mmCIF file of C-alpha atoms and ligand atoms in Angstrom:
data_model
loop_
_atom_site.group_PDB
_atom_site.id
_atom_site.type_symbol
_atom_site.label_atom_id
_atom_site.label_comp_id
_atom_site.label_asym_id
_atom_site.label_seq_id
_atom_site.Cartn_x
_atom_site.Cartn_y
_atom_site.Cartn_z
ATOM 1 C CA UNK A 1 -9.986 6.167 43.920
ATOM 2 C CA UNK A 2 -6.704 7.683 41.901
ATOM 3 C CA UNK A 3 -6.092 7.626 38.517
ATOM 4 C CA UNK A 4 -3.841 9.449 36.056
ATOM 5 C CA UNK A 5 -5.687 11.273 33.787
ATOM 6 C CA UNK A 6 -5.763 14.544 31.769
ATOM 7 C CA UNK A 7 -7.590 17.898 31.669
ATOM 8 C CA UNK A 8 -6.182 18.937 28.290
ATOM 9 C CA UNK A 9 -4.317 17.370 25.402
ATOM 10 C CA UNK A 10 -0.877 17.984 25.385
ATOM 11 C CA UNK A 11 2.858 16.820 26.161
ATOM 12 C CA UNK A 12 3.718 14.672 28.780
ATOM 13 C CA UNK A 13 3.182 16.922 31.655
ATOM 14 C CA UNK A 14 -0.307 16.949 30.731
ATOM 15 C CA UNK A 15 -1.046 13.349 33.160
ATOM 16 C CA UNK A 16 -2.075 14.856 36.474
ATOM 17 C CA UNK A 17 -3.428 12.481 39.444
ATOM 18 C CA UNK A 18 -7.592 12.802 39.320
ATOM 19 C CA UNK A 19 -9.615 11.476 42.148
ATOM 20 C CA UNK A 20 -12.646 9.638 40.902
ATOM 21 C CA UNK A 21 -15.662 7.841 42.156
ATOM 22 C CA UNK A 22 -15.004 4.009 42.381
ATOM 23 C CA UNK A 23 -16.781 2.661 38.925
ATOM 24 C CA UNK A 24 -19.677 -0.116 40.095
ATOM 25 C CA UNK A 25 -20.570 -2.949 37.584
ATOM 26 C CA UNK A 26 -24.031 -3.062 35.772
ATOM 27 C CA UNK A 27 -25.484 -6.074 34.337
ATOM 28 C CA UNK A 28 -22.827 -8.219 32.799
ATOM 29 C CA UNK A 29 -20.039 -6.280 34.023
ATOM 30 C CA UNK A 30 -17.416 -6.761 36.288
ATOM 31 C CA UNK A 31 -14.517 -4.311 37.611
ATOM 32 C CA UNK A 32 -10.989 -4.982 38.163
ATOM 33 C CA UNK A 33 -8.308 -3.701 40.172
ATOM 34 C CA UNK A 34 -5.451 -2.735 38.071
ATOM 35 C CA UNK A 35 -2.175 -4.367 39.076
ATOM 36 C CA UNK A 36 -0.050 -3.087 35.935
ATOM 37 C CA UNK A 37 -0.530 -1.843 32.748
ATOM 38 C CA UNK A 38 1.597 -0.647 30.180
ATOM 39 C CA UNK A 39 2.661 2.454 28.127
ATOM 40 C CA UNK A 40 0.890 2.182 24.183
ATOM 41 C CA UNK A 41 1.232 4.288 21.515
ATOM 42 C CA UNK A 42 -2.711 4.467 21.768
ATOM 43 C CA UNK A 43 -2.075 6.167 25.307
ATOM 44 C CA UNK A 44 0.009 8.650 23.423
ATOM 45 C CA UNK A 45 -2.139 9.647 21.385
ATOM 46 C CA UNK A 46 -4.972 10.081 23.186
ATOM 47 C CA UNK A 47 -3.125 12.276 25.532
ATOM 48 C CA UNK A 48 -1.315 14.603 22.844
ATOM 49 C CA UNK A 49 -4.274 15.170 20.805
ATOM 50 C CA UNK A 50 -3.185 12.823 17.723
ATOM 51 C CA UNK A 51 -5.777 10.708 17.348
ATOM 52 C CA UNK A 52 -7.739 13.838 16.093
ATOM 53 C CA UNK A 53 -11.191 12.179 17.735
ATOM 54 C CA UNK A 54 -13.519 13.950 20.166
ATOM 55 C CA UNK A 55 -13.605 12.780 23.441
ATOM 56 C CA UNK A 56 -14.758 14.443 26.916
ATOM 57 C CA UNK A 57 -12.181 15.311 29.254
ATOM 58 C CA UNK A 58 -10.840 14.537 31.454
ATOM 59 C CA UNK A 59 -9.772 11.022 30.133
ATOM 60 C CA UNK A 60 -8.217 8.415 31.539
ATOM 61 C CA UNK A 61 -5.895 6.349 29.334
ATOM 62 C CA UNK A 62 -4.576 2.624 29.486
ATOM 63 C CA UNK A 63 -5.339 0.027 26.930
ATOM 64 C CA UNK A 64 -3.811 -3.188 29.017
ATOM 65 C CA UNK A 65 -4.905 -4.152 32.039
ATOM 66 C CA UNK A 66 -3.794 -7.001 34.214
ATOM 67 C CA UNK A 67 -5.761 -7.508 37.786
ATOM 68 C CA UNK A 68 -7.887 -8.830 40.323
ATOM 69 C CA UNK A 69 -11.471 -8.822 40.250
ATOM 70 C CA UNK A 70 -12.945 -6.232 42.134
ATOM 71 C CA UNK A 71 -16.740 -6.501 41.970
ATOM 72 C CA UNK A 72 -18.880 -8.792 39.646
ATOM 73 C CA UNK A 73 -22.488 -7.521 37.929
ATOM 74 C CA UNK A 74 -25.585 -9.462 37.965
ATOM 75 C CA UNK A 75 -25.655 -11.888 35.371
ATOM 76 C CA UNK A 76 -21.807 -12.415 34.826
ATOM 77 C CA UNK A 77 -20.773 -16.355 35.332
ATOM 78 C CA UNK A 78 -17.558 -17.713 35.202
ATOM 79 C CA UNK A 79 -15.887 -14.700 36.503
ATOM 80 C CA UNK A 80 -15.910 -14.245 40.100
ATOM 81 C CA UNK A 81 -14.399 -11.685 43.134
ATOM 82 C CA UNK A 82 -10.539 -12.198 43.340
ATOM 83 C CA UNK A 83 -9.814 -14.044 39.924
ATOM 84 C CA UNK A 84 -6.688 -12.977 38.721
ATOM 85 C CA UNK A 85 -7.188 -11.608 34.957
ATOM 86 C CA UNK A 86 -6.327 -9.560 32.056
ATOM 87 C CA UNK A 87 -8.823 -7.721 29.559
ATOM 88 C CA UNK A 88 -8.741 -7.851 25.693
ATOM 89 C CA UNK A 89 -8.820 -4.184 24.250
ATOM 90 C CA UNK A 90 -12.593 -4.128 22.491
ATOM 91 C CA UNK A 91 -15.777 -4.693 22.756
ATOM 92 C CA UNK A 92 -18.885 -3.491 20.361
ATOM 93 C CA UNK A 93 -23.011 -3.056 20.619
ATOM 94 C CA UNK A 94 -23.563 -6.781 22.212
ATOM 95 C CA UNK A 95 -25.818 -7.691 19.797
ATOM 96 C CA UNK A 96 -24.868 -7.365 16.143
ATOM 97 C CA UNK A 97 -24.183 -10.186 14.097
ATOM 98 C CA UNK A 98 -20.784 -9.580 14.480
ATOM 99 C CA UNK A 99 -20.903 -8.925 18.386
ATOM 100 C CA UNK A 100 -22.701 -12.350 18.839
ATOM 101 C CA UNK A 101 -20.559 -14.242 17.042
ATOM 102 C CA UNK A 102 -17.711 -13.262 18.893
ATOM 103 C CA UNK A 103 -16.570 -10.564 16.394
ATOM 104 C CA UNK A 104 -16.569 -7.882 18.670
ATOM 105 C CA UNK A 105 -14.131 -6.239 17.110
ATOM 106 C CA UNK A 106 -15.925 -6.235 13.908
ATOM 107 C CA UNK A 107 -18.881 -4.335 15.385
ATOM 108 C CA UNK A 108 -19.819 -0.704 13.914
ATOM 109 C CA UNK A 109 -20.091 0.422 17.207
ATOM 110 C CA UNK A 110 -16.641 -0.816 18.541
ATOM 111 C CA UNK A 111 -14.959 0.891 21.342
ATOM 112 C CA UNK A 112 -11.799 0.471 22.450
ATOM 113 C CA UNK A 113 -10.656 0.403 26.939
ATOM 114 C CA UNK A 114 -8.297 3.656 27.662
ATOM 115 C CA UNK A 115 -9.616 5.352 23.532
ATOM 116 C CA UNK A 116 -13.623 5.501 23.931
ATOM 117 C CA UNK A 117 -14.197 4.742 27.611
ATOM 118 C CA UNK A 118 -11.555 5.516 30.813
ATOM 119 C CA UNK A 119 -8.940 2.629 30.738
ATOM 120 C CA UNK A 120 -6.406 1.221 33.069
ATOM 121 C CA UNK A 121 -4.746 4.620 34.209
ATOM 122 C CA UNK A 122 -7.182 4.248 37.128
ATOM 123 C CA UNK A 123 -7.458 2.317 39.821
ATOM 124 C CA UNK A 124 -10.551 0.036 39.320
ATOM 125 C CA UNK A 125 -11.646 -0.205 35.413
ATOM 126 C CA UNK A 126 -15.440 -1.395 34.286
ATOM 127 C CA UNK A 127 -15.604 -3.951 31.259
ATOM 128 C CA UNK A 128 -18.095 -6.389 30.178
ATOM 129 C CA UNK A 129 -17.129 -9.714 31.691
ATOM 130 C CA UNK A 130 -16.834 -11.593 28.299
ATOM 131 C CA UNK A 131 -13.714 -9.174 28.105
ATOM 132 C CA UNK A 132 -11.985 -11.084 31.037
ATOM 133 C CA UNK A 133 -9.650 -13.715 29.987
ATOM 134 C CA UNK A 134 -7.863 -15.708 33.132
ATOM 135 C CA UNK A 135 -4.451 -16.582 31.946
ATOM 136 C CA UNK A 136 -2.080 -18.766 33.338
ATOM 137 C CA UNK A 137 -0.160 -18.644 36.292
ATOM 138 C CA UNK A 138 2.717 -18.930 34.735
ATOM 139 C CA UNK A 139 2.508 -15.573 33.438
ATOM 140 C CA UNK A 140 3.329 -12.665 36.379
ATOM 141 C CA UNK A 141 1.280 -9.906 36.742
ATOM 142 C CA UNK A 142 3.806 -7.581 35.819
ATOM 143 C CA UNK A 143 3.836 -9.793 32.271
ATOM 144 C CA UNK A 144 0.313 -9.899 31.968
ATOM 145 C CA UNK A 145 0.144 -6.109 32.410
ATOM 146 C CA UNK A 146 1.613 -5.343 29.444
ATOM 147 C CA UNK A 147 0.646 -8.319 27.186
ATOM 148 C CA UNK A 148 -2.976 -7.780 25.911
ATOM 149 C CA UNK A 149 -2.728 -5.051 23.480
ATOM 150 C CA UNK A 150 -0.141 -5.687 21.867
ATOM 151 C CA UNK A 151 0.341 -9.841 21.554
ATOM 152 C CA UNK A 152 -4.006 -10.049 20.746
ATOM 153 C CA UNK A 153 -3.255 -7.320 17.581
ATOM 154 C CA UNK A 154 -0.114 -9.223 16.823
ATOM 155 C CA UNK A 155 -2.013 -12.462 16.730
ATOM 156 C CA UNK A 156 -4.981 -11.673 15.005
ATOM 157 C CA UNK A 157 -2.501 -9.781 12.261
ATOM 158 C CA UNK A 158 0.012 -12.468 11.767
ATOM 159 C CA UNK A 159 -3.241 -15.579 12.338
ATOM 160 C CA UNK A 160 -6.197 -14.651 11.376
ATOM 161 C CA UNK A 161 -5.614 -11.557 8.664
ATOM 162 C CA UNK A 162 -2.555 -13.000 7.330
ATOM 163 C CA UNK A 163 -3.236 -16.826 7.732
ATOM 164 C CA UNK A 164 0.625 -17.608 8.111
ATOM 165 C CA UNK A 165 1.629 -20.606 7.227
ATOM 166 C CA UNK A 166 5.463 -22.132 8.334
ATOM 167 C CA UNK A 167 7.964 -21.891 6.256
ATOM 168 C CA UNK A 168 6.557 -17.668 4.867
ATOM 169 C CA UNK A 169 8.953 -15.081 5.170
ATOM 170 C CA UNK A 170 7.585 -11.807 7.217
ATOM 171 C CA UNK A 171 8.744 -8.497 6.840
ATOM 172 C CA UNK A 172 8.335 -6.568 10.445
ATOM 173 C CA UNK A 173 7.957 -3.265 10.406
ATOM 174 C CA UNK A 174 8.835 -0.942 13.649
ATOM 175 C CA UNK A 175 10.187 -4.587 15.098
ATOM 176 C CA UNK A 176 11.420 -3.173 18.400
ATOM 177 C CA UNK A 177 7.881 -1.554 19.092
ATOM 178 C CA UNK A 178 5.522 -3.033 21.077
ATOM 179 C CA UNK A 179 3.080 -4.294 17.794
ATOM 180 C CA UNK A 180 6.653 -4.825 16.339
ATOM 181 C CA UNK A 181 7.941 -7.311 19.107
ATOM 182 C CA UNK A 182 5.042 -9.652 19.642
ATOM 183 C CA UNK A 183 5.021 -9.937 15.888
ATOM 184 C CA UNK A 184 8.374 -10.627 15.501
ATOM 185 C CA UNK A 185 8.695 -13.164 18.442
ATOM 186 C CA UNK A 186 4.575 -14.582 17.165
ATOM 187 C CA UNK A 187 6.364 -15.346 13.189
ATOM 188 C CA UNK A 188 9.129 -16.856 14.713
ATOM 189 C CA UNK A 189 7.247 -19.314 16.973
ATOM 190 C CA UNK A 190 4.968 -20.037 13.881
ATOM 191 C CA UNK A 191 7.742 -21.204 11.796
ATOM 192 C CA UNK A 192 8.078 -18.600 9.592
ATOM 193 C CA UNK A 193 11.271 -16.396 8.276
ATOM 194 C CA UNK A 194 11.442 -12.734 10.057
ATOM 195 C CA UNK A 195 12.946 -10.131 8.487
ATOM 196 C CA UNK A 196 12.814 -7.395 10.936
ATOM 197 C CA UNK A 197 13.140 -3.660 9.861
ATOM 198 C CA UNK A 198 13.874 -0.909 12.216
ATOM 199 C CA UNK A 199 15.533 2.361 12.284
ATOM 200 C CA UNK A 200 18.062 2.273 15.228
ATOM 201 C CA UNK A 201 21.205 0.402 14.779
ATOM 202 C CA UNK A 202 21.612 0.292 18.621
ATOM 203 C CA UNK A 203 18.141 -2.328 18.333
ATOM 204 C CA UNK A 204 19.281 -4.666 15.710
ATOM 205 C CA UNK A 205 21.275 -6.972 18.821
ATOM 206 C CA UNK A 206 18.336 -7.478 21.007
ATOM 207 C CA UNK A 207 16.213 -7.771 17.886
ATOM 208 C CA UNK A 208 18.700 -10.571 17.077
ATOM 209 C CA UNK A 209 18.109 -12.265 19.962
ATOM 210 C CA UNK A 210 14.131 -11.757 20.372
ATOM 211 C CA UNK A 211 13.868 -13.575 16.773
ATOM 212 C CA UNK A 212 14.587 -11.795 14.004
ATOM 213 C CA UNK A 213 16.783 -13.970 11.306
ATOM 214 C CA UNK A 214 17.662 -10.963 9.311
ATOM 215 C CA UNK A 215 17.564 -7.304 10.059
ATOM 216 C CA UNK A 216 17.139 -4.220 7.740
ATOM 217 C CA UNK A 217 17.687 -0.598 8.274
ATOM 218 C CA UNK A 218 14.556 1.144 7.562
ATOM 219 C CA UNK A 219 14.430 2.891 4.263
ATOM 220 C CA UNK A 220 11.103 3.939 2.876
ATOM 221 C CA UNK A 221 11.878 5.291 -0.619
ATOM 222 C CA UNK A 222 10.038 2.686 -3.461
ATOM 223 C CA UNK A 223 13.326 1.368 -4.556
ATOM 224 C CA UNK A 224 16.048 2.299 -1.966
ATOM 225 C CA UNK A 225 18.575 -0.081 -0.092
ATOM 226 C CA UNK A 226 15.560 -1.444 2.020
ATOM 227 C CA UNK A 227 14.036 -2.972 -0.896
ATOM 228 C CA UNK A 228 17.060 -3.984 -2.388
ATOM 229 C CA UNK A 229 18.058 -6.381 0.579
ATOM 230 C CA UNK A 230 14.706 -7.780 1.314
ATOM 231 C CA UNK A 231 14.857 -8.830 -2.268
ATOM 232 C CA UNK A 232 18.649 -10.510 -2.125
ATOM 233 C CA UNK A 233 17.835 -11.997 1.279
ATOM 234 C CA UNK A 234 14.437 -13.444 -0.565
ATOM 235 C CA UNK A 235 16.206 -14.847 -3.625
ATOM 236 C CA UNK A 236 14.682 -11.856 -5.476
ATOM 237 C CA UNK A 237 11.055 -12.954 -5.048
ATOM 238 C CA UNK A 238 9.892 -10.753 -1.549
ATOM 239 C CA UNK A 239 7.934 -12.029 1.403
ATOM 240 C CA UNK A 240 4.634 -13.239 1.738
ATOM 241 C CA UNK A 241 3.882 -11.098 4.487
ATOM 242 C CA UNK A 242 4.327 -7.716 5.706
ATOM 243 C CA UNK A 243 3.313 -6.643 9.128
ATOM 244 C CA UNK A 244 2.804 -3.296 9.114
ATOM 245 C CA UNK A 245 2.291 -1.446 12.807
ATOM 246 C CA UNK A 246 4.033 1.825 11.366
ATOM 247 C CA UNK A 247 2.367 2.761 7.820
ATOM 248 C CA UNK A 248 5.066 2.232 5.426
ATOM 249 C CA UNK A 249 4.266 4.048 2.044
ATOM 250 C CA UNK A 250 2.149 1.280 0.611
ATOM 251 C CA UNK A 251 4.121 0.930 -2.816
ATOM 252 C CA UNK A 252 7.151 0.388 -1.164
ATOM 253 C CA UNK A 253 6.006 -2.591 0.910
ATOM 254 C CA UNK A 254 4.488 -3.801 -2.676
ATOM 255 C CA UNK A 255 7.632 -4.013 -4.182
ATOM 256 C CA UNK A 256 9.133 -6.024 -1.329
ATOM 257 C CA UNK A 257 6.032 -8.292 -1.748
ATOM 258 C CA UNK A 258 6.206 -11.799 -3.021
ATOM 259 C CA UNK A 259 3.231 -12.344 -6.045
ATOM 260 C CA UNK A 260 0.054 -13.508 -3.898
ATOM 261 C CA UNK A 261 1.294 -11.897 -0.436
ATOM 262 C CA UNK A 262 -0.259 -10.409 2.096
ATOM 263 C CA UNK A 263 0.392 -6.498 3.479
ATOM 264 C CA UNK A 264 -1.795 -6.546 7.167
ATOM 265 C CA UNK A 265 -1.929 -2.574 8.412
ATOM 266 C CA UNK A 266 -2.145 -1.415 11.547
ATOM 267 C CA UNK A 267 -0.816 2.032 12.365
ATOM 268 C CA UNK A 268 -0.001 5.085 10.988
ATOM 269 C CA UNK A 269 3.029 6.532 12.380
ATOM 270 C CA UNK A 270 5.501 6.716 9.386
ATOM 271 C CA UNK A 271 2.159 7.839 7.356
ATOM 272 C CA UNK A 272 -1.475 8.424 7.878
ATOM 273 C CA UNK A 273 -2.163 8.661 4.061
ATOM 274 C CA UNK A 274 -0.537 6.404 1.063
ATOM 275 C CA UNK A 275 -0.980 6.524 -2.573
ATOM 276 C CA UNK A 276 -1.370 3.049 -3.693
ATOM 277 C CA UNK A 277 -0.113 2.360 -7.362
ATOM 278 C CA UNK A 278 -3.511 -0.326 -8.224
ATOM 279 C CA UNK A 279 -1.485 -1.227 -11.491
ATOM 280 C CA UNK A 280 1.651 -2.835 -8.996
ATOM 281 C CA UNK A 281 -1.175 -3.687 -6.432
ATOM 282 C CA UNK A 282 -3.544 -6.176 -9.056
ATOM 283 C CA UNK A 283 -0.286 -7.370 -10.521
ATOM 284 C CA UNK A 284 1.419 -8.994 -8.098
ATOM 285 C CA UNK A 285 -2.214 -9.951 -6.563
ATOM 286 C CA UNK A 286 -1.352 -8.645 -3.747
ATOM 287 C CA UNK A 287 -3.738 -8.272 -0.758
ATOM 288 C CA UNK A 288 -3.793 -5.303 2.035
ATOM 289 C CA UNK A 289 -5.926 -5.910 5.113
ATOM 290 C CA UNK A 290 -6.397 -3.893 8.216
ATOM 291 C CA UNK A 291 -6.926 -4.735 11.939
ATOM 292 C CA UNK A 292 -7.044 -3.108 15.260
ATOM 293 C CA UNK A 293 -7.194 -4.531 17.833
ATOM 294 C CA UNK A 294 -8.734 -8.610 18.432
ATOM 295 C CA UNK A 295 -11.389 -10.142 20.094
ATOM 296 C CA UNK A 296 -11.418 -11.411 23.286
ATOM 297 C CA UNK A 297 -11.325 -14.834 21.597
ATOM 298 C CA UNK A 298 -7.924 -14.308 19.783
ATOM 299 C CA UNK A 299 -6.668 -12.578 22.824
ATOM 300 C CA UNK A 300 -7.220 -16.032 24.397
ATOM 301 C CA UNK A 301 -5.885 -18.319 21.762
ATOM 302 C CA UNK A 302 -2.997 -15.728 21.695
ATOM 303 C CA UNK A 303 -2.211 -16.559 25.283
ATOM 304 C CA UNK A 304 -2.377 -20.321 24.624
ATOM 305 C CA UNK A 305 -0.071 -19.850 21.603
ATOM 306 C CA UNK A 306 2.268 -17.786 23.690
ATOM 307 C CA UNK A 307 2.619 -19.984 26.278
ATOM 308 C CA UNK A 308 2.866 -23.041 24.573
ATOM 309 C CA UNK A 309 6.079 -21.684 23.122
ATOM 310 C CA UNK A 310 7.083 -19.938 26.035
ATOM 311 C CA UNK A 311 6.671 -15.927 24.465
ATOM 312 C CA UNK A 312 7.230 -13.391 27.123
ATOM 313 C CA UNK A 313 6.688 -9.933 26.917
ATOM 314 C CA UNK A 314 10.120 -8.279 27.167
ATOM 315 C CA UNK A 315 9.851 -5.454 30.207
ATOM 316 C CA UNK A 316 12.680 -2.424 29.316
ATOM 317 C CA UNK A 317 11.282 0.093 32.261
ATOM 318 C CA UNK A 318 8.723 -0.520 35.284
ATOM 319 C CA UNK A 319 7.273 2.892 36.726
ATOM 320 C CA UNK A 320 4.665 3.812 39.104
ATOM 321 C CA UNK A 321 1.736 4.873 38.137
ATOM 322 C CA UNK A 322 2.615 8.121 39.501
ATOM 323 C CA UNK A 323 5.767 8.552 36.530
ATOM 324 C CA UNK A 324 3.504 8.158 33.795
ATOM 325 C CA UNK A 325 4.685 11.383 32.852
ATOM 326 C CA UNK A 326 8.221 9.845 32.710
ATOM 327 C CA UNK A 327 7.045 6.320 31.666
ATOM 328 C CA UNK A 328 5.463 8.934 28.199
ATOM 329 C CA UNK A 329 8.523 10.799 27.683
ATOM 330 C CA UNK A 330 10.249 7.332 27.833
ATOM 331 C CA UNK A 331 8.629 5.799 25.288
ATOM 332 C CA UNK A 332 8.598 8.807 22.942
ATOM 333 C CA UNK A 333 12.470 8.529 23.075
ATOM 334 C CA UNK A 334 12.690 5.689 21.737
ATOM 335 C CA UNK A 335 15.611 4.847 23.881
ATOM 336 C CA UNK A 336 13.841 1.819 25.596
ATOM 337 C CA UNK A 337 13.589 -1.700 23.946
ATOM 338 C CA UNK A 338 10.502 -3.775 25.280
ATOM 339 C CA UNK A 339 7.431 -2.301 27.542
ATOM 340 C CA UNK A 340 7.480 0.079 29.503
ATOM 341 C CA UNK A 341 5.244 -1.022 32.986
ATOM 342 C CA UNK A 342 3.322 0.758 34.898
ATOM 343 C CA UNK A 343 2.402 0.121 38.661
ATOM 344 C CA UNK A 344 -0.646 0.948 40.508
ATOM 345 C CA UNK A 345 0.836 1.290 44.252
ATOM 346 C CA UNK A 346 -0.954 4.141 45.779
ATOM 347 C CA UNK A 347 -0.885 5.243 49.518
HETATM 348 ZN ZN1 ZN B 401 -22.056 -5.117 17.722
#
């Protein structure tokens, strides 16, 4: 079968097409032909190096997956050949406390699809069946494709680490990203205020229109304009949550933080380190949690959610597979707004 893939770490013109054998289920497995996935800034990172972890190559990237069921393992029920699905993004050991309560993504061991093991680059991708969630119809595949990663991290940021409650203000960091999106149009479906930050002026229309009440230029330093406007636009008080895909410096999201908020973390781009000041930290009793990725639980109450208040992905750029290379470069420009698809047509 084809796949994209890559011999070395390095720019875009790194993703060459591999042939590999066809991947065959074990026990509780299933495999699934990839219809579409979607450009990450995981798959970035694998591919130029900057996730600094070891890994055999070649890899395969491709954290979201949406497809048909190829072949089913022994064991696996309620999954069967030819159901249309998607795959959440992690699973752990299988039988920690945390993997049996459906806390996968709490597990020690956890591994991520397209990070730890070959992802949706390829043709046909293994998974464990609890993994497969069947969404509905009314989603297309090319919607589905590029949904999982980003709306499940979204969720369990904004639901589950953040506990949002209608009627909160959130700060959105790196809005117009893919984390930054879902968030955005997930706070505004929940009721809540978005204040969406972002550092292109040529993003703050369609940010307009995908949710965002108020936008702010992004401004890191501890007590620049950004900080100044989140605090007139919050009556001087600052939100009760910040989602956080990009890695703000951590004092400057504290003093845009109401007294009892909430800071939820979840990338690094802007800054893989952070001095905290604990002083401005205990006294606003503030909290800071971190999360990657969600279980496929979340994924699935995500999808309910998202339906129910008809959340779409928003598609800037579909590809084939084959311009991944392009589909990389793409998203590294920053020139697109929404997810960039992929398409697994070979032949
Ligand atoms: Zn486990």
């Amino acid at each position: 079968m084809k796949a994209i893939g890559f011999y070395e770490t390095g720019g875009p013109e790194v993703l060459k097409e591999i042939d590999i054998p066809e991947p065959m289920p074990s026990r509780n497995e299933i495999t699934i032909r990839t219809s579409f996935t979607s450009v990450n800034n995981l798959d970035i990172l694998m591919r130029s190096g900057g996730t600094k972890m070891n890994f055999s190559l070649p890899h395969i990237p491709g954290t979201d997956i949406s497809g048909i069921v190829e072949k089913v393992g022994e064991g696996v029920s309620g999954i069967q050949e030819g159901d249309r699905v998607v795959s959440s993004t992690v699973y752990g050991c299988g039988d920690c406390r945390q993997c049996l309560s459906g806390n996968e993504v709490l597990c020690k061991s956890w591994k991520v699809l397209g990070m730890h093991v070959w992802g949706s680059y390829a043709e046909v991708v293994k998974i464990p069946s609890f993994m497969a969630i069947k969404p509905s119809k009314r989603y297309s595949m090319e919607e589905l494709g590029c949904m999982p990663l980003s709306l499940s991290v979204s969720w369990r940021a904004l639901k589950v680490a953040a506990k949002a409650e209608e009627g909160e203000t959130a700060i959105i960091f790196g809005a117009s990203g893919n984390s930054g999106l879902f968030s955005l149009m997930l706070a505004k479906a929940m009721g809540l205020k978005t204040i969406a930050v972002t550092r292109s002026e040529k993003k703050k229309e369609p940010l307009k229109k995908a949710g965002a009440d108020h936008i702010v230029m992004y401004n890191p330093s501890e007590n620049g304009a950004m900080q100044n406007e989140v605090l007139n636009l919050t009556g001087g008080e600052g939100a009760e949550i910040i989602i956080d895909p990009i890695g703000n410096p951590i004092n400057s999201s504290i003093a845009m933080l109401r007294h009892g908020g909430r800071i939820i973390t979840f990338g690094t781009s802007a800054n893989p380190e952070s001095s905290l000041s604990i002083k401005k930290f205990y006294w606003k009793s503030a909290s800071l949690i971190g999360v990657h990725n969600a279980s496929a639980k979340e994924l699935s109450e995500a999808f309910i959610f998202a339906e129910k208040k008809g959340i779409k992905p928003i598609i800037s750029k579909r590809l084939p597979m084959q311009e991944a290379a392009e589909a990389h470069r793409l998203f590294s420009s920053s020139e697109t707004f929404g997810k960039i698809l992929l398409e697994h047509k070979w032949k």
